[in-house]
Every structure is written in structure tokens, then in C-alpha cells.
Short mmCIF file of C-alpha atoms in Angstrom, two decimals:
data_model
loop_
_atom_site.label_atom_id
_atom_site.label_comp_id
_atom_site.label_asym_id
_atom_site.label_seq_id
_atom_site.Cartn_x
_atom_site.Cartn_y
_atom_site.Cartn_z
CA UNK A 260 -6.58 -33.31 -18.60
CA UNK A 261 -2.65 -32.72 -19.07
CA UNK A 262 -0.21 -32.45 -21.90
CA UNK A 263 3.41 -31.92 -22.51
CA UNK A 264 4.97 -28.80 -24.02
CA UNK A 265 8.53 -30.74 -24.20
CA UNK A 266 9.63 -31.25 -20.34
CA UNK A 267 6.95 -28.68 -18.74
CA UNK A 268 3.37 -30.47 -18.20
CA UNK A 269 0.59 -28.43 -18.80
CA UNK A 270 -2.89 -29.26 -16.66
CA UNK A 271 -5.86 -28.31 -18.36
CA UNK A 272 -9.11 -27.05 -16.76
CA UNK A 273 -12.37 -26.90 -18.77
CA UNK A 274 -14.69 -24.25 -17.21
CA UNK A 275 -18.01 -22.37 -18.36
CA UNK A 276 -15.73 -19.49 -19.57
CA UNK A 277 -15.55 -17.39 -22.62
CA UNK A 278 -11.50 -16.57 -23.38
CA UNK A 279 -8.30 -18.81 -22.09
CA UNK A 280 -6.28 -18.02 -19.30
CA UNK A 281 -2.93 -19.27 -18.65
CA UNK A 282 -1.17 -18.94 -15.04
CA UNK A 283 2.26 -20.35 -13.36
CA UNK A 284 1.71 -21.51 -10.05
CA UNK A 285 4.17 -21.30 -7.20
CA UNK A 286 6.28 -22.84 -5.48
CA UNK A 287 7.55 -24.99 -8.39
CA UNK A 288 5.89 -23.60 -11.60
CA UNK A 289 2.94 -25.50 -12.23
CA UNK A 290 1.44 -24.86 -15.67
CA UNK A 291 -2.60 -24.50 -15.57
CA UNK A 292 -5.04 -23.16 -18.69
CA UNK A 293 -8.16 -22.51 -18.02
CA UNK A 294 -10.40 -23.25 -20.85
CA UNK A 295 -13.91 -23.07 -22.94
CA UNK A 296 -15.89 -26.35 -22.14
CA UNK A 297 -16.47 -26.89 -25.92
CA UNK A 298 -12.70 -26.00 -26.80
CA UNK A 299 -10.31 -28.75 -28.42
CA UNK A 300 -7.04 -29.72 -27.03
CA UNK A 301 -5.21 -28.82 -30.60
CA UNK A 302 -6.88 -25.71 -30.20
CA UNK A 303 -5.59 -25.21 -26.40
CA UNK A 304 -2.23 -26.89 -27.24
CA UNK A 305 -1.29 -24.09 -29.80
CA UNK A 306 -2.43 -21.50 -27.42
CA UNK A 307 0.37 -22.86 -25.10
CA UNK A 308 3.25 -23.02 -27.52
CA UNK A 309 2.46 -19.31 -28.73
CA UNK A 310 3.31 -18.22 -24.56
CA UNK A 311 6.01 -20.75 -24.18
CA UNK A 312 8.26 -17.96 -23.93
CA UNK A 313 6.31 -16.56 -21.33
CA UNK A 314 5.66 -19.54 -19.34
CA UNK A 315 9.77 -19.98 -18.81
CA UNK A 316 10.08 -16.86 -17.90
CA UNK A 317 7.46 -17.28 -14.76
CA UNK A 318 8.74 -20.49 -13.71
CA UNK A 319 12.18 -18.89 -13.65
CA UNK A 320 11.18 -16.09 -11.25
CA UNK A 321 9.86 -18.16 -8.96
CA UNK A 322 12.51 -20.90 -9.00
CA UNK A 323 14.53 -17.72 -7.86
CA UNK A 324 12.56 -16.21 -5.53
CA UNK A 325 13.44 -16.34 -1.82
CA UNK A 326 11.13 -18.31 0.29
CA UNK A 327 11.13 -17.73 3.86
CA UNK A 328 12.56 -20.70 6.73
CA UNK A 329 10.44 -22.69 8.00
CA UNK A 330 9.05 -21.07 11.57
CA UNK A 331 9.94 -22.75 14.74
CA UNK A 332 8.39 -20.21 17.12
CA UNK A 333 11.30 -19.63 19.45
CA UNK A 334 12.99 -16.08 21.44
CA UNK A 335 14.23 -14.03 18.87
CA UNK A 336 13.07 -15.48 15.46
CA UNK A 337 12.12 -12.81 13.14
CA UNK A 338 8.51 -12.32 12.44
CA UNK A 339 6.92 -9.83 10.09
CA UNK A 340 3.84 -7.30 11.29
CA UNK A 341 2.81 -4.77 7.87
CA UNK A 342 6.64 -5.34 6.12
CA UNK A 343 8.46 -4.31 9.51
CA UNK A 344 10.61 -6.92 11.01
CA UNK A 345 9.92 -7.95 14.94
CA UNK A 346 12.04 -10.53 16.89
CA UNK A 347 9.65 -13.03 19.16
CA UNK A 348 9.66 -12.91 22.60
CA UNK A 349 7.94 -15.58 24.48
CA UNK A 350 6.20 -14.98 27.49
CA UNK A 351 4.76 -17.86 29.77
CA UNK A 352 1.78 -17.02 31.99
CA UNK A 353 -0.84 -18.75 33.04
CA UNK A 354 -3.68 -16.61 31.68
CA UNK A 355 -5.60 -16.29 27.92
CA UNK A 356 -2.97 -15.99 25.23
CA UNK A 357 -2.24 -13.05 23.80
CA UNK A 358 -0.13 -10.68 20.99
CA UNK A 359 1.64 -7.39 21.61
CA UNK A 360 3.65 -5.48 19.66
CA UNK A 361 6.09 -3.28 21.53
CA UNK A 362 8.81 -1.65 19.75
CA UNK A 363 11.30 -3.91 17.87
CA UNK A 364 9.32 -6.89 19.52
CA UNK A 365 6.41 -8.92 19.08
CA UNK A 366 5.51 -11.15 22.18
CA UNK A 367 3.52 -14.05 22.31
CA UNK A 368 2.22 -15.30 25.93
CA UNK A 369 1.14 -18.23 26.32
CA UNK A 370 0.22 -20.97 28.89
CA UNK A 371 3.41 -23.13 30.25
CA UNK A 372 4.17 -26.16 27.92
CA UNK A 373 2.45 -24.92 24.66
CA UNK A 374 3.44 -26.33 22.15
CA UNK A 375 4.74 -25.36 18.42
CA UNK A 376 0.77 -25.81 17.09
CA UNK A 377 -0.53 -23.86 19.34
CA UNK A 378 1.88 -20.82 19.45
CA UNK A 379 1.16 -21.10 15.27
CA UNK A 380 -2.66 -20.83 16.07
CA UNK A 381 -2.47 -17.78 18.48
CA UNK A 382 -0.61 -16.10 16.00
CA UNK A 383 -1.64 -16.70 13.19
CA UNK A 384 -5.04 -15.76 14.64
CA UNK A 385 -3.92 -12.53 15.86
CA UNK A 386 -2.66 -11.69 11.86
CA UNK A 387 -6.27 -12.53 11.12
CA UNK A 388 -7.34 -9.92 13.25
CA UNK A 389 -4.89 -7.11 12.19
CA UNK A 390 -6.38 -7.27 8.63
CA UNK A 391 -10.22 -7.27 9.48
CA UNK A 392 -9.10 -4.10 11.48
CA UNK A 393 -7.36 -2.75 8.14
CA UNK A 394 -9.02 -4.35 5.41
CA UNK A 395 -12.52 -2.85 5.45
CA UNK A 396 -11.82 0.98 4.99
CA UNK A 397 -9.57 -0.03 2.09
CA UNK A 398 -12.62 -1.48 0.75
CA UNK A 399 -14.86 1.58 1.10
CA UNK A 400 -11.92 3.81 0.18
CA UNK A 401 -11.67 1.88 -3.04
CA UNK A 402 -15.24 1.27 -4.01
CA UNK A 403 -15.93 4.74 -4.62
CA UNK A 404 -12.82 5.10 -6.94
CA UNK A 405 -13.20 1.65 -8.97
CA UNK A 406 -17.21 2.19 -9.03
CA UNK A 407 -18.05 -1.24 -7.37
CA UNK A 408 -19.39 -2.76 -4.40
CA UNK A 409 -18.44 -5.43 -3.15
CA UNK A 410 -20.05 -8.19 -1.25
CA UNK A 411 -18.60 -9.88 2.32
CA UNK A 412 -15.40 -10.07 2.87
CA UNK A 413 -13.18 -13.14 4.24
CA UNK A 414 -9.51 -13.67 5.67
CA UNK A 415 -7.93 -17.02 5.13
CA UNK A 416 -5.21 -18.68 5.12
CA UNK A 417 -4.57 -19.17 1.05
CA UNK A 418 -2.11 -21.67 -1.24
CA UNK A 419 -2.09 -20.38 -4.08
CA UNK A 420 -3.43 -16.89 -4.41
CA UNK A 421 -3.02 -13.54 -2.27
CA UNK A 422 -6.59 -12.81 -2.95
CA UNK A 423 -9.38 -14.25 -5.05
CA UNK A 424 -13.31 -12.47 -5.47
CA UNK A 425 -16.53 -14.13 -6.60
CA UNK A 426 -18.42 -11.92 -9.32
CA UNK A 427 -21.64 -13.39 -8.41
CA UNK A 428 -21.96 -12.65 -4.30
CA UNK A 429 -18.92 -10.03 -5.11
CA UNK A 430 -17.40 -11.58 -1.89
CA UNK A 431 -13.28 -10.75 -1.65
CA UNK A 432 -10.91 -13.46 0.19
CA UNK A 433 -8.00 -12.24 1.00
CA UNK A 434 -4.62 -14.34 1.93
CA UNK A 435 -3.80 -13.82 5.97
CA UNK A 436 -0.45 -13.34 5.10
CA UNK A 437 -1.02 -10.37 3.80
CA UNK A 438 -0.51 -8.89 7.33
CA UNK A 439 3.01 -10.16 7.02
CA UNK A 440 3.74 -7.67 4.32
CA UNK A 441 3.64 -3.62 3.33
CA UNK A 442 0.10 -2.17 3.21
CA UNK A 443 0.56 -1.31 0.02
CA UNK A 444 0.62 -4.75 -1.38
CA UNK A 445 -2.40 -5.40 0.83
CA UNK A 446 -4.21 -2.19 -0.94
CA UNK A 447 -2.80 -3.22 -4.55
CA UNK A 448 -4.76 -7.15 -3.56
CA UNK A 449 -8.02 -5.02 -3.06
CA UNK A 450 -7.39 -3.26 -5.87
CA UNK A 451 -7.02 -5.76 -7.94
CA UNK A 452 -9.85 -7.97 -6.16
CA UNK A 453 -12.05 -4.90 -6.66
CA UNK A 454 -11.42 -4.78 -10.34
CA UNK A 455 -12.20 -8.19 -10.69
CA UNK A 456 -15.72 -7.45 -10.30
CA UNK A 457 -16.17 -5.41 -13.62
CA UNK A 458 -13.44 -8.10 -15.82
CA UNK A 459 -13.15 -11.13 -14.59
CA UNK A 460 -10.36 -11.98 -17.36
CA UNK A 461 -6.59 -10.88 -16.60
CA UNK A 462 -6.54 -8.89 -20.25
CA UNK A 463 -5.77 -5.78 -21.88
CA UNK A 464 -9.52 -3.94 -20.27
CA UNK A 465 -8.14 -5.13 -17.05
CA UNK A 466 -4.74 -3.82 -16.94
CA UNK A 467 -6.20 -0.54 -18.36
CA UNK A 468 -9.01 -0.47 -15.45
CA UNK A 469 -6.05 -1.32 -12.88
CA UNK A 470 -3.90 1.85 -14.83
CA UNK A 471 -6.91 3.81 -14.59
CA UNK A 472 -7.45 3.20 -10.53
CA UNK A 473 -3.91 2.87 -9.53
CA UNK A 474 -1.55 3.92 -11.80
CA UNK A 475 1.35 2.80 -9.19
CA UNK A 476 0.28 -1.02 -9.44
CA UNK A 477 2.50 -2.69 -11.28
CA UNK A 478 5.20 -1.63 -9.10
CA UNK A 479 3.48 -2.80 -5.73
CA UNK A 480 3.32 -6.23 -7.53
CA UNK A 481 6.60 -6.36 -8.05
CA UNK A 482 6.99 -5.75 -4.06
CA UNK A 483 4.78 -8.35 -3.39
CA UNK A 484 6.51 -10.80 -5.53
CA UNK A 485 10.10 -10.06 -4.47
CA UNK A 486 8.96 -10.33 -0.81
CA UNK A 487 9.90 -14.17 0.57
CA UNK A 488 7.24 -16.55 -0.42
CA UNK A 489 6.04 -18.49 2.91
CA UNK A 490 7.51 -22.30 3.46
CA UNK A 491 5.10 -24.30 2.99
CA UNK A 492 3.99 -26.43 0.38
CA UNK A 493 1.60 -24.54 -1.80
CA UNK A 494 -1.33 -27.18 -3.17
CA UNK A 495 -3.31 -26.74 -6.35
#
């Protein structure tokens, strides 16, 4: 279901949910309420028009946010380990691929005539690795201090979101480009994963549970969402 709020389209999402919630998706600003089953579209409509304000605001930020060039997986590109810039060195050698960083380099080896797929899955595989090395101490660290605990957890490459948590398994996904950036954005994404598992709803009990467990939050979001979004096409 869709409507118009003059030239921005709004899609509308009818879920088994108590309150509305409104997001702006990137890369181009997609508009998307989620909303009571039993809830009217004049009812939803109004809801919109009261955040209109809000909603340009959004899709101006991310119209201007830098996004990152496309990667073509050749000597010297710059690649990102934890927020810290490496330049790619390419080794050939006819053995299992592998990922080392050493000093101001990260270098891939790989069998003679990869190609640009593969070199993408070895490393992107390798990213996958550095977080399930990192990611579940965070998670104890932080379960004792938000009072939860949480279910599995699972690293994936995401579209849309940097993390996302199911409140009835309590399992936490989180995005594998995380790796890419500071810790601390990974650690405010557990955080705020965490927190999801006593409010579900982005409202006023969550941002005071989020101010109550890390006071420092809002300000690691705003890392996070100045850093270069990646290239691709984000899907909804």
C-alpha cells in the first residue's frame, strides 16, 4: 500500500504491531510506516504529514552523504579493517587463499587468474571472521549492563540495516560491514540491538534505556552515519 505526501511516496506496511513507526531508507530516501493491521490510511496519512518536516530532513542527509567507489580489487586500492585505512596488495600463489594485515597493508593471496568475484568472496569472508572474533565479548560485556540475554548471534551481509534482533529467539544480526568501520560503532550496533530486546519501538523509553547504558551513543551514530555508505544498491 503507497501514498503521496506531494512528490515523496510513502509505502505502507501493515504489521501485528501496537504504535507506528516511520523510517527513511538509504541510498535514495525511501519513505516506509510501519503500521497497526486494523489502522486506516486517513489515520496513517496524518501521521505522515505531522513528520513531514522530519522526513526531508533524513532524505537530505543521505542525499549528502558520501558513498564509497565502487571496489575493483586491484594493488593499492584502499580498503578499511576497524576505521583504519589499508592499501591492497595482491599476492598470487598457488596455495589456499588467504588475508593478512601487515602494517599499512592488507594482502590478499590468491590462486593465479582469480577473478574480481572471487577476490570479493575471500574477503569479504575474512571481514566475517574478524567480527565473530570481536563480536561475542561485546555481547557478554553488554548483557550484564543492559540486563538481557540474548539469543544466537549472526554476521551477514545487510541492505538496509547495520543490525537488526528478533525479540522472540533474541537472536542479533549484525551487518559484515561493520568490520569496515570503528569499534565503537560496532559496540553502539550491539548496544542498540541489545536494547531492542526490552522496547522493540524506537521511542522516548528507548532513547532513555540507550542514555541510561551508553550515554555516549548518539555521538557514535553520528560516526556511523558520516562514515561512506557502501556502493551498492541497497534493496527494500
Amino acid at each position: 500500500m503507497q501514498f503521496k505526501l506531494g512528490d515523496i511516496a510513502v509505502e505502507v506496511v501493515q504489521k501485528d504491531i501496537k504504535n507506528l513507526h516511520l523510517s527513511v531508507h538509504p541510498p535514495a530516501g525511501k519513505v516506509r510506516i510501519a503500521a497497526p493491521l486494523r489502522m486506516d490510511l486517513d489515520t496513517i496519512r496524518v501521521f505522515a504529514i505531522t513528520k513531514l518536516a522530519w522526513i526531508k530532513n533524513q532524505q537530505k542527509k543521505l542525499r549528502e552523504q558520501e558513498r564509497e567507489t565502487p571496489r575493483e580489487y586491484l594493488d593499492r586500492e584502499s580498503h578499511y579493517v576497524w576505521g583504519k585505512r589499508y592499501l591492497l596488495k595482491l599476492v598470487e600463489k598457488e596455495a589456499a587463499p588467504s588475508v593478512e594485515l601487515k602494517h599499512n597493508k592488507i594482502i590478499l593471496q590468491l590462486r593465479p587468474a582469480a577473478g574480481h568475484e572471487k577476490k570479493q568472496e575471500v574477503l569479504d569472508a575474512w571481514y566475517r571472521e574478524q567480527l565473530k572474533e570481536v563480536v561475542p565479548p561485546l555481547i557478554a560485556k553488554w548483557e550484564k549492563v543492559v540486563g538481557v540475554k540474548a539469543g544466537k548471534f549472526f554476521i551477514q551481509k545487510m541492505k538496509t540495516k547495520w543490525g537488526s534482533c528478533s525479540p522472540g529467539p533474541k537472536n542479533i544480526r549484525i551487518n559484515t560491514d561493520l568490520a569496515k568501520k570503528p569499534l565503537q560503532c560496532l559496540e553502539y550496533i550491539v548496544v542498540h540491538e541489545l536494547t531492542h530486546l526490552l522496547e522493540r519501538q524506537h521511542n522516548d523509553h528507548f532513547t532513555a534505556l540507550m542514555d541510561a547504558h551508553m550515554p555516549q551513543w548518539r555521538q557514535y551514530r553520528g560516526m556511523l552515519n558520516s562514515l561512506p555508505l557502501a556502493h551498492q544498491e541497497w534493496r527494500y
